[in-house]
Coordinates of C-alpha atoms and ligand atoms in Angstrom, one line a residue:
X28 CA -121.9 -189.7 -76.6
X29 CA -121.4 -193.6 -76.0
X30 CA -118.6 -195.1 -78.5
X31 CA -118.7 -199.0 -79.1
X32 CA -116.7 -201.4 -78.4
X33 CA -114.0 -203.7 -79.8
X34 CA -114.2 -207.0 -79.2
X35 CA -111.0 -208.7 -77.4
X36 CA -110.4 -210.2 -80.7
X37 CA -111.0 -207.3 -82.2
X38 CA -109.6 -204.8 -80.1
X39 CA -105.8 -207.0 -81.2
X40 CA -106.4 -206.9 -84.2
X41 CA -107.6 -203.9 -85.2
X42 CA -104.7 -202.5 -83.3
X43 CA -102.5 -205.0 -85.0
X44 CA -103.4 -203.7 -88.2
X45 CA -102.9 -200.2 -87.7
X46 CA -98.7 -201.3 -86.9
X47 CA -99.1 -204.0 -89.6
X48 CA -98.6 -201.4 -92.9
X49 CA -96.6 -200.4 -95.4
X50 CA -93.7 -199.8 -92.5
X51 CA -93.5 -203.7 -92.0
X52 CA -93.9 -205.4 -96.2
X53 CA -93.1 -202.0 -98.0
X54 CA -90.4 -200.5 -96.1
X55 CA -88.8 -203.2 -93.6
X56 CA -86.7 -204.4 -96.0
X57 CA -85.6 -202.5 -98.0
X58 CA -84.0 -199.6 -95.5
X59 CA -82.6 -203.2 -93.8
X60 CA -81.0 -203.9 -97.2
X61 CA -79.7 -200.5 -97.0
X62 CA -77.9 -200.7 -94.0
X63 CA -76.9 -203.7 -94.3
X64 CA -79.1 -206.3 -93.0
X65 CA -78.0 -207.8 -89.5
X66 CA -76.9 -205.0 -87.0
X67 CA -79.3 -202.8 -88.1
X68 CA -82.1 -205.6 -87.4
X69 CA -80.6 -205.9 -84.1
X70 CA -80.6 -202.4 -83.4
X71 CA -84.4 -202.7 -84.3
X72 CA -85.2 -205.6 -82.7
X73 CA -83.6 -203.6 -78.9
X74 CA -85.4 -200.5 -79.4
X75 CA -88.4 -202.1 -80.5
X76 CA -88.4 -204.2 -76.9
X77 CA -87.1 -201.5 -74.4
X78 CA -88.8 -198.2 -76.3
X79 CA -91.9 -199.6 -78.2
X80 CA -93.4 -201.9 -75.9
X81 CA -92.8 -199.2 -73.2
X82 CA -94.5 -196.4 -74.9
X83 CA -97.1 -199.0 -76.4
X84 CA -98.3 -199.2 -72.9
X85 CA -98.3 -195.8 -72.4
X86 CA -100.1 -194.6 -75.7
X87 CA -103.7 -197.3 -74.4
X88 CA -103.5 -196.0 -71.4
X89 CA -104.6 -192.7 -72.6
X90 CA -107.0 -194.2 -74.7
X91 CA -107.8 -196.2 -71.5
X92 CA -109.2 -194.3 -69.3
X93 CA -109.6 -191.1 -71.7
X94 CA -112.0 -192.9 -72.9
X95 CA -112.7 -190.2 -76.0
X96 CA -111.0 -188.8 -78.7
X97 CA -107.0 -187.5 -79.1
X98 CA -107.7 -183.6 -77.4
X99 CA -110.4 -184.5 -75.2
X100 CA -108.4 -187.4 -73.3
X101 CA -105.4 -185.9 -72.7
X102 CA -107.4 -182.9 -72.0
X103 CA -108.8 -185.4 -69.0
X104 CA -106.0 -186.5 -68.2
X105 CA -104.3 -183.6 -67.2
X106 CA -104.8 -182.0 -63.0
X107 CA -103.4 -178.4 -64.1
X108 CA -103.0 -177.1 -67.6
X109 CA -105.7 -178.8 -68.8
X110 CA -105.1 -176.0 -71.9
X111 CA -101.8 -176.8 -72.9
X112 CA -102.1 -180.4 -72.8
X113 CA -105.0 -180.1 -74.1
X114 CA -102.4 -180.2 -77.3
X115 CA -101.0 -183.1 -77.0
X116 CA -104.1 -184.9 -79.0
X117 CA -103.7 -183.5 -81.2
X118 CA -101.1 -185.8 -82.9
X119 CA -103.9 -187.5 -84.6
X120 CA -102.9 -184.6 -87.0
X121 CA -99.9 -186.7 -88.1
X122 CA -102.2 -189.1 -89.4
X123 CA -103.5 -187.2 -91.6
X124 CA -100.6 -186.3 -92.7
X125 CA -99.3 -189.3 -93.6
X126 CA -102.4 -190.7 -95.2
X127 CA -101.8 -187.5 -98.2
X128 CA -98.3 -190.7 -99.7
X129 CA -100.0 -193.1 -98.1
X130 CA -103.0 -193.5 -99.9
X131 CA -101.1 -192.9 -102.7
X132 CA -98.5 -195.5 -102.3
X133 CA -102.1 -198.3 -102.1
X134 CA -103.1 -196.7 -105.3
X135 CA -99.6 -197.5 -106.8
X136 CA -100.0 -201.6 -104.9
X137 CA -103.6 -202.0 -106.2
X138 CA -102.8 -201.0 -109.8
X139 CA -99.5 -203.4 -109.5
X140 CA -101.9 -206.1 -107.7
X141 CA -103.9 -205.7 -111.5
X142 CA -100.5 -205.9 -113.2
X143 CA -99.2 -209.0 -111.6
X144 CA -102.4 -211.0 -113.0
X145 CA -101.3 -210.5 -116.6
X146 CA -97.5 -209.7 -117.3
X147 CA -94.4 -209.2 -114.9
X148 CA -91.9 -207.9 -116.1
X149 CA -89.1 -209.8 -117.6
X150 CA -86.7 -208.5 -115.8
X151 CA -85.1 -205.6 -113.4
X152 CA -84.6 -202.9 -116.3
X153 CA -88.3 -203.4 -117.2
X154 CA -89.2 -203.6 -113.8
X155 CA -87.9 -200.3 -113.5
X156 CA -88.7 -198.5 -116.9
X157 CA -92.2 -199.5 -115.9
X158 CA -92.1 -198.7 -112.4
X159 CA -90.8 -194.9 -113.8
X160 CA -93.5 -194.5 -116.5
X161 CA -96.5 -195.2 -113.4
X162 CA -94.7 -193.0 -110.6
X163 CA -93.1 -189.7 -113.3
X164 CA -95.8 -189.9 -116.1
X165 CA -99.1 -191.7 -115.5
X166 CA -101.6 -189.4 -113.7
X167 CA -104.3 -191.1 -114.6
X168 CA -103.7 -194.2 -113.0
X169 CA -101.9 -193.3 -110.0
X170 CA -105.6 -190.6 -109.2
X171 CA -107.4 -193.1 -110.3
X172 CA -106.0 -196.2 -108.1
X173 CA -106.1 -193.3 -105.4
X174 CA -109.2 -192.7 -105.3
X175 CA -109.8 -195.8 -105.3
X176 CA -108.1 -196.3 -101.9
X177 CA -110.2 -193.0 -100.7
X178 CA -112.6 -194.4 -101.7
X179 CA -112.4 -197.2 -99.2
X180 CA -111.0 -196.0 -96.9
X181 CA -113.5 -193.3 -96.4
X182 CA -116.5 -195.8 -96.9
X183 CA -114.9 -198.5 -93.7
X184 CA -114.5 -195.3 -91.3
X185 CA -118.4 -194.5 -92.1
X186 CA -119.1 -198.3 -90.8
X187 CA -117.5 -197.1 -87.8
X188 CA -115.8 -199.0 -84.8
X189 CA -117.6 -202.2 -84.7
X190 CA -119.2 -202.9 -87.9
X191 CA -116.3 -201.4 -90.0
X192 CA -112.7 -200.9 -88.5
X193 CA -113.1 -203.9 -86.5
X194 CA -114.9 -206.0 -89.5
X195 CA -112.5 -204.9 -92.1
X196 CA -110.0 -206.2 -89.4
X197 CA -111.6 -209.5 -88.6
X198 CA -111.4 -210.5 -92.3
X199 CA -108.5 -208.6 -93.9
X200 CA -105.4 -209.5 -90.9
X201 CA -105.8 -213.5 -90.7
X202 CA -105.9 -213.2 -94.8
X203 CA -103.3 -211.7 -94.7
X204 CA -100.9 -213.9 -92.4
X205 CA -102.0 -216.6 -94.4
X206 CA -101.2 -215.3 -97.4
X207 CA -97.3 -214.8 -95.8
X208 CA -97.3 -217.3 -93.9
X209 CA -97.8 -219.6 -96.9
X210 CA -95.3 -217.9 -99.1
X211 CA -93.0 -217.9 -96.4
X212 CA -93.5 -222.0 -96.5
X213 CA -92.1 -221.7 -99.6
X214 CA -89.1 -219.9 -99.5
X215 CA -88.2 -221.5 -96.2
X216 CA -87.8 -224.2 -99.2
X217 CA -85.9 -222.5 -100.9
X218 CA -81.8 -223.8 -100.8
X219 CA -80.9 -219.6 -100.6
X220 CA -83.3 -219.2 -97.1
X221 CA -79.9 -220.1 -95.2
X222 CA -78.8 -216.5 -97.3
X223 CA -81.0 -214.7 -96.0
X224 CA -81.3 -215.6 -92.8
X225 CA -77.4 -214.4 -92.4
X226 CA -77.9 -211.5 -93.9
X227 CA -81.1 -210.0 -91.1
X228 CA -79.3 -211.7 -88.0
X229 CA -75.6 -212.0 -88.7
X230 CA -74.4 -208.5 -87.4
X231 CA -72.6 -206.4 -89.7
X232 CA -71.6 -203.6 -87.6
X233 CA -69.3 -201.9 -90.7
X234 CA -72.3 -200.6 -92.1
X235 CA -74.3 -198.9 -88.8
X236 CA -73.3 -194.9 -88.7
X237 CA -75.0 -192.8 -86.5
X238 CA -77.9 -192.2 -88.9
X239 CA -78.7 -196.0 -89.2
X240 CA -79.7 -196.0 -86.0
X241 CA -81.3 -192.7 -85.9
X242 CA -83.2 -194.2 -88.8
X243 CA -83.8 -197.9 -87.2
X244 CA -85.2 -195.7 -84.1
X245 CA -87.7 -194.0 -86.1
X246 CA -88.8 -197.1 -87.5
X247 CA -89.8 -199.4 -85.0
X248 CA -91.8 -195.6 -84.0
X249 CA -93.3 -195.6 -87.2
X250 CA -94.6 -199.1 -87.3
X251 CA -96.1 -199.8 -84.0
X252 CA -97.9 -196.8 -85.0
X253 CA -96.9 -194.8 -81.6
X254 CA -97.0 -191.0 -81.5
X255 CA -99.8 -190.4 -83.9
X256 CA -102.8 -191.5 -82.1
X257 CA -103.9 -194.3 -83.8
X258 CA -103.5 -196.7 -80.7
X259 CA -104.4 -194.2 -78.3
X260 CA -108.0 -194.2 -79.9
X261 CA -108.3 -197.4 -80.6
X262 CA -108.1 -197.7 -77.0
X263 CA -110.7 -195.4 -76.1
X264 CA -113.1 -198.2 -77.5
X265 CA -110.8 -201.1 -75.6
X266 CA -113.4 -203.4 -73.5
X267 CA -113.2 -202.1 -69.8
X268 CA -110.9 -204.7 -67.5
X269 CA -108.9 -205.5 -70.5
X270 CA -104.9 -206.2 -69.9
X271 CA -102.9 -203.6 -71.6
X272 CA -100.0 -205.2 -70.9
X273 CA -100.9 -208.6 -73.2
X274 CA -102.7 -206.3 -76.1
X275 CA -99.9 -204.6 -76.5
X276 CA -97.2 -207.5 -76.4
X277 CA -100.3 -208.9 -79.0
X278 CA -99.5 -205.9 -81.0
X279 CA -95.6 -206.1 -81.3
X280 CA -95.1 -209.4 -81.2
X281 CA -97.1 -209.8 -84.0
X282 CA -96.0 -206.6 -85.9
X283 CA -92.4 -207.4 -85.2
X284 CA -92.9 -211.5 -86.4
X285 CA -94.2 -210.0 -90.0
X286 CA -91.7 -207.9 -90.4
X287 CA -89.0 -210.3 -90.6
X288 CA -91.2 -213.2 -91.8
X289 CA -91.7 -209.8 -94.6
X290 CA -87.7 -209.8 -94.4
X291 CA -87.5 -213.4 -94.4
X292 CA -89.0 -214.6 -97.0
X293 CA -88.4 -211.3 -100.1
X294 CA -84.2 -212.1 -98.7
X295 CA -84.7 -215.9 -100.1
X296 CA -86.4 -214.0 -102.9
X297 CA -84.2 -212.0 -104.7
X298 CA -81.5 -214.2 -103.4
X299 CA -82.7 -217.4 -105.2
X300 CA -84.7 -215.4 -108.0
X301 CA -83.0 -212.0 -108.4
X302 CA -79.5 -209.9 -107.8
X303 CA -79.8 -210.6 -103.9
X304 CA -80.7 -208.1 -101.6
X305 CA -81.7 -204.9 -103.3
X306 CA -81.5 -201.5 -102.2
X307 CA -83.8 -199.0 -101.8
X308 CA -87.7 -197.9 -102.0
X309 CA -88.2 -200.0 -105.3
X310 CA -87.4 -203.4 -103.5
X311 CA -90.9 -204.5 -103.6
X312 CA -92.0 -202.5 -106.5
X313 CA -88.5 -203.0 -109.1
X314 CA -87.0 -206.1 -108.0
X315 CA -89.4 -208.1 -105.8
X316 CA -91.9 -208.8 -109.9
X317 CA -88.9 -208.9 -112.0
X318 CA -88.0 -212.1 -109.7
X319 CA -91.4 -213.3 -109.0
X320 CA -91.3 -213.8 -112.9
X321 CA -87.9 -215.3 -113.5
X322 CA -90.3 -218.3 -110.5
X323 CA -92.5 -218.7 -113.6
X324 CA -96.1 -219.5 -113.2
X325 CA -96.0 -220.0 -108.9
X326 CA -94.7 -216.1 -109.8
X327 CA -97.2 -214.6 -111.4
X328 CA -100.4 -215.9 -108.6
X329 CA -97.1 -215.1 -105.7
X330 CA -96.8 -212.1 -107.1
X331 CA -100.9 -211.8 -107.4
X332 CA -100.7 -212.3 -103.6
X333 CA -97.9 -210.5 -102.1
X334 CA -99.4 -207.3 -103.9
X335 CA -102.8 -207.9 -102.2
X336 CA -101.5 -208.9 -99.4
X337 CA -100.3 -205.5 -99.6
X338 CA -102.6 -203.5 -99.8
X339 CA -104.5 -205.2 -97.5
X340 CA -101.8 -204.1 -94.6
X341 CA -101.4 -200.6 -96.2
X342 CA -105.6 -200.5 -95.7
X343 CA -105.9 -201.3 -91.9
X344 CA -103.4 -199.0 -91.3
X345 CA -105.2 -196.6 -93.1
X346 CA -108.1 -196.1 -91.7
X347 CA -106.6 -195.9 -87.9
X348 CA -104.3 -193.5 -89.9
X349 CA -107.6 -191.4 -90.3
X350 CA -109.9 -192.6 -87.3
X351 CA -108.9 -189.8 -84.9
X352 CA -109.5 -186.8 -86.1
X353 CA -112.6 -189.1 -87.0
X354 CA -112.9 -189.2 -83.4
X355 CA -111.9 -185.3 -83.0
X356 CA -114.6 -183.8 -84.8
X357 CA -117.8 -186.5 -83.8
X358 CA -116.4 -185.7 -80.4
X359 CA -115.6 -182.0 -80.1
X360 CA -117.7 -180.0 -82.7
X361 CA -120.8 -183.0 -82.4
X362 CA -120.8 -183.6 -86.6
X363 CA -122.4 -187.2 -87.7
X364 CA -119.7 -189.7 -88.2
X365 CA -120.3 -190.3 -92.2
X366 CA -119.4 -185.7 -92.2
X367 CA -116.3 -186.5 -90.5
X368 CA -115.3 -189.6 -92.6
X369 CA -116.0 -188.0 -95.5
X370 CA -114.2 -184.5 -94.4
X371 CA -111.3 -186.4 -93.2
X372 CA -111.5 -188.4 -96.7
X373 CA -111.5 -185.8 -98.3
X374 CA -108.5 -184.5 -96.5
X375 CA -106.4 -186.4 -97.8
X376 CA -107.4 -187.0 -100.6
X377 CA -107.2 -183.6 -102.7
X378 CA -103.8 -182.8 -101.1
X379 CA -102.9 -186.1 -102.0
X380 CA -103.7 -184.9 -105.4
X381 CA -100.8 -182.9 -104.6
X382 CA -98.3 -185.5 -104.2
X383 CA -99.2 -187.3 -106.7
X384 CA -98.4 -184.7 -108.9
X385 CA -95.0 -183.5 -107.0
X386 CA -93.9 -187.0 -108.9
X387 CA -94.5 -186.1 -112.1
X388 CA -92.2 -185.0 -114.9
X389 CA -93.8 -181.3 -115.7
X390 CA -95.4 -180.6 -112.6
X391 CA -92.7 -182.1 -110.3
X392 CA -90.8 -178.7 -111.4
X393 CA -93.4 -176.4 -109.4
X394 CA -93.3 -178.9 -106.2
X395 CA -90.1 -179.3 -105.2
X396 CA -89.2 -176.9 -103.0
X397 CA -84.5 -177.7 -101.7
X398 CA -83.7 -181.0 -102.3
X399 CA -87.2 -182.8 -101.6
X400 CA -90.8 -182.6 -104.1
X401 CA -93.6 -182.4 -102.1
X402 CA -94.4 -185.9 -102.0
X403 CA -90.7 -186.0 -99.6
X404 CA -91.5 -183.5 -98.0
X405 CA -94.4 -184.9 -95.6
X406 CA -92.9 -188.4 -95.3
X407 CA -89.9 -186.4 -94.0
X408 CA -92.0 -183.2 -91.9
X409 CA -94.0 -186.8 -90.0
X410 CA -91.5 -189.0 -89.4
X411 CA -89.1 -186.9 -88.6
X412 CA -90.9 -183.7 -86.6
X413 CA -94.0 -185.2 -86.1
X414 CA -93.7 -188.7 -85.2
X415 CA -91.0 -187.8 -83.0
X416 CA -92.6 -185.4 -81.1
X417 CA -96.1 -187.6 -80.8
X418 CA -94.0 -189.7 -79.2
X419 CA -92.0 -187.2 -77.0
X420 CA -95.4 -185.9 -76.0
X421 CA -97.2 -189.6 -75.2
X422 CA -94.3 -190.4 -73.0
X423 CA -93.7 -187.0 -70.6
X424 CA -97.4 -187.3 -70.4
X425 CA -98.2 -190.8 -68.9
X426 CA -94.8 -189.9 -67.4
X427 CA -95.3 -186.4 -65.1
X428 CA -98.4 -186.0 -65.3
X429 CA -101.2 -187.9 -65.1
X430 CA -101.3 -188.7 -61.5
X431 CA -98.8 -191.7 -60.5
X432 CA -101.5 -193.5 -58.6
X433 CA -103.8 -193.6 -61.7
X434 CA -101.0 -195.0 -63.9
X435 CA -100.2 -197.5 -61.0
X436 CA -103.9 -198.5 -59.9
X437 CA -104.3 -199.9 -64.1
X438 CA -100.9 -201.0 -64.3
X439 CA -98.6 -202.2 -61.2
X440 CA -101.2 -205.0 -61.2
X441 CA -100.8 -205.7 -65.0
X442 CA -97.4 -205.3 -64.9
X443 CA -95.8 -206.8 -61.1
X444 CA -92.7 -206.4 -60.6
X445 CA -91.4 -204.5 -64.1
X446 CA -93.8 -201.6 -63.6
X447 CA -91.0 -199.4 -61.7
X448 CA -88.7 -200.9 -64.6
X449 CA -91.2 -199.5 -67.1
X450 CA -92.1 -196.4 -64.8
X451 CA -88.8 -195.7 -65.5
X452 CA -88.2 -196.0 -68.8
X453 CA -90.8 -194.0 -69.7
X454 CA -89.6 -191.4 -67.7
X455 CA -86.5 -190.5 -68.4
X456 CA -84.8 -193.4 -71.4
X457 CA -87.9 -193.2 -74.0
X458 CA -87.7 -188.7 -73.4
X459 CA -83.9 -188.8 -74.0
X460 CA -84.4 -190.8 -77.0
X461 CA -86.8 -189.7 -78.6
X462 CA -85.3 -186.0 -78.0
X463 CA -81.9 -186.9 -79.9
X464 CA -84.2 -188.6 -83.3
X465 CA -85.7 -185.4 -83.7
X466 CA -82.3 -183.7 -83.6
X467 CA -81.2 -186.1 -85.9
X468 CA -84.0 -186.2 -88.4
X469 CA -83.7 -182.1 -89.1
X470 CA -80.0 -182.6 -89.5
X471 CA -79.0 -181.0 -85.8
X472 CA -77.1 -183.7 -85.1
Ligands
LIG518 N1 -96.8 -198.7 -88.5 C1 -98.0 -198.9 -90.0 C2 -96.7 -199.1 -90.8 O1 -96.4 -199.6 -90.3 C3 -97.8 -196.7 -90.0 C4 -98.7 -196.4 -89.2 C5 -98.0 -195.5 -87.9 C6 -100.3 -196.5 -88.8 C7 -99.3 -194.8 -86.9 C8 -100.9 -196.2 -87.6 C9 -100.0 -194.8 -87.5 O2 -96.9 -198.3 -92.2

């Protein structure tokens, strides 16, 4: 089947749309806060540059050469042992699993857009009570917005690469950047901006232990959308003759700058109007709304804009999380796009309801095993196992399985003298790093 191709800018924005997600605006600031800022940020930046960038190129290459869904691409590029290697393509499943909780979180964000219009919590305690009430008791609200997220995402997927994914990213990504830059400009004008810069860039190594290290590496992966077939699947629709290295550069650059801009802005607001760098997942849902309240009327406007930007970031990532499996069913089973999109949508939607219920009092007990409820298990399982495994497979596949001439013929002209360094790092550095991350997440190290 003939697939539609992205335009050049369409591809960059779609891949950046995949990368820039809840990971950048929601997760990055709070984990940076948790691990004391500077040193953690530095480890994250180095990982992004040394490992992230090189896997991004590798993942793009598989898609670009394979031109099909992940499974078929792996099969076609493996000179021997197709039957084994095709399983590499199933990393797209990780995306669907992530969507189980990602869609629920997008639902919370939708809800926050609406409540920010009418009412901001007047202090952190109130903000915390409101958030917990939503999370632990309010099934209806969460279900309503989770349904909305499901409908939006599925609808875009049914419209395909050009008319759905590209079109949405062309609108949502620039809007998101304008909103963030506007709010960032305001943050720069506040006295506490310098404090935020210090916090993010002055390294305090005392907070860094092996856990911080692994979290930084794991996050670099998550935020760049690597190891899940998202970038690979989009790259199958890249224009012929595209420069993978410049494309990868743009995606990494946009993703990293947006995380830094969001972090600096949020920390400035929290220093100025709140209680300083907050920790934990409640940062944007608890500490931030309370800080917005302190800002006065402009805080209301900012709150609404901020949650809209966050929703946009989440939605553009979501479609990329589901598209690999949509593409798989279309290519391998000749399903129509409509059928594939709705089926995959229903998959994450229905299981997402279980994830949602696993936070609700009364159901929680049933849906908790060990120290985690279903929601947290899905998060942990995907981040700890599926994602590093995906990265590992990808690095080994491009580093050792695809014939070197094939890799070289595309990438040597684009990478120039850096080709050998890239190839070496892909073969030896990345797999070891991924393996360590995996072991340590699983608690073996
Ligand atoms: N990169 C996205 C984020 O930062 C999440 C994501 C991971 C999207 C993997 C697609 C694939 O939120």
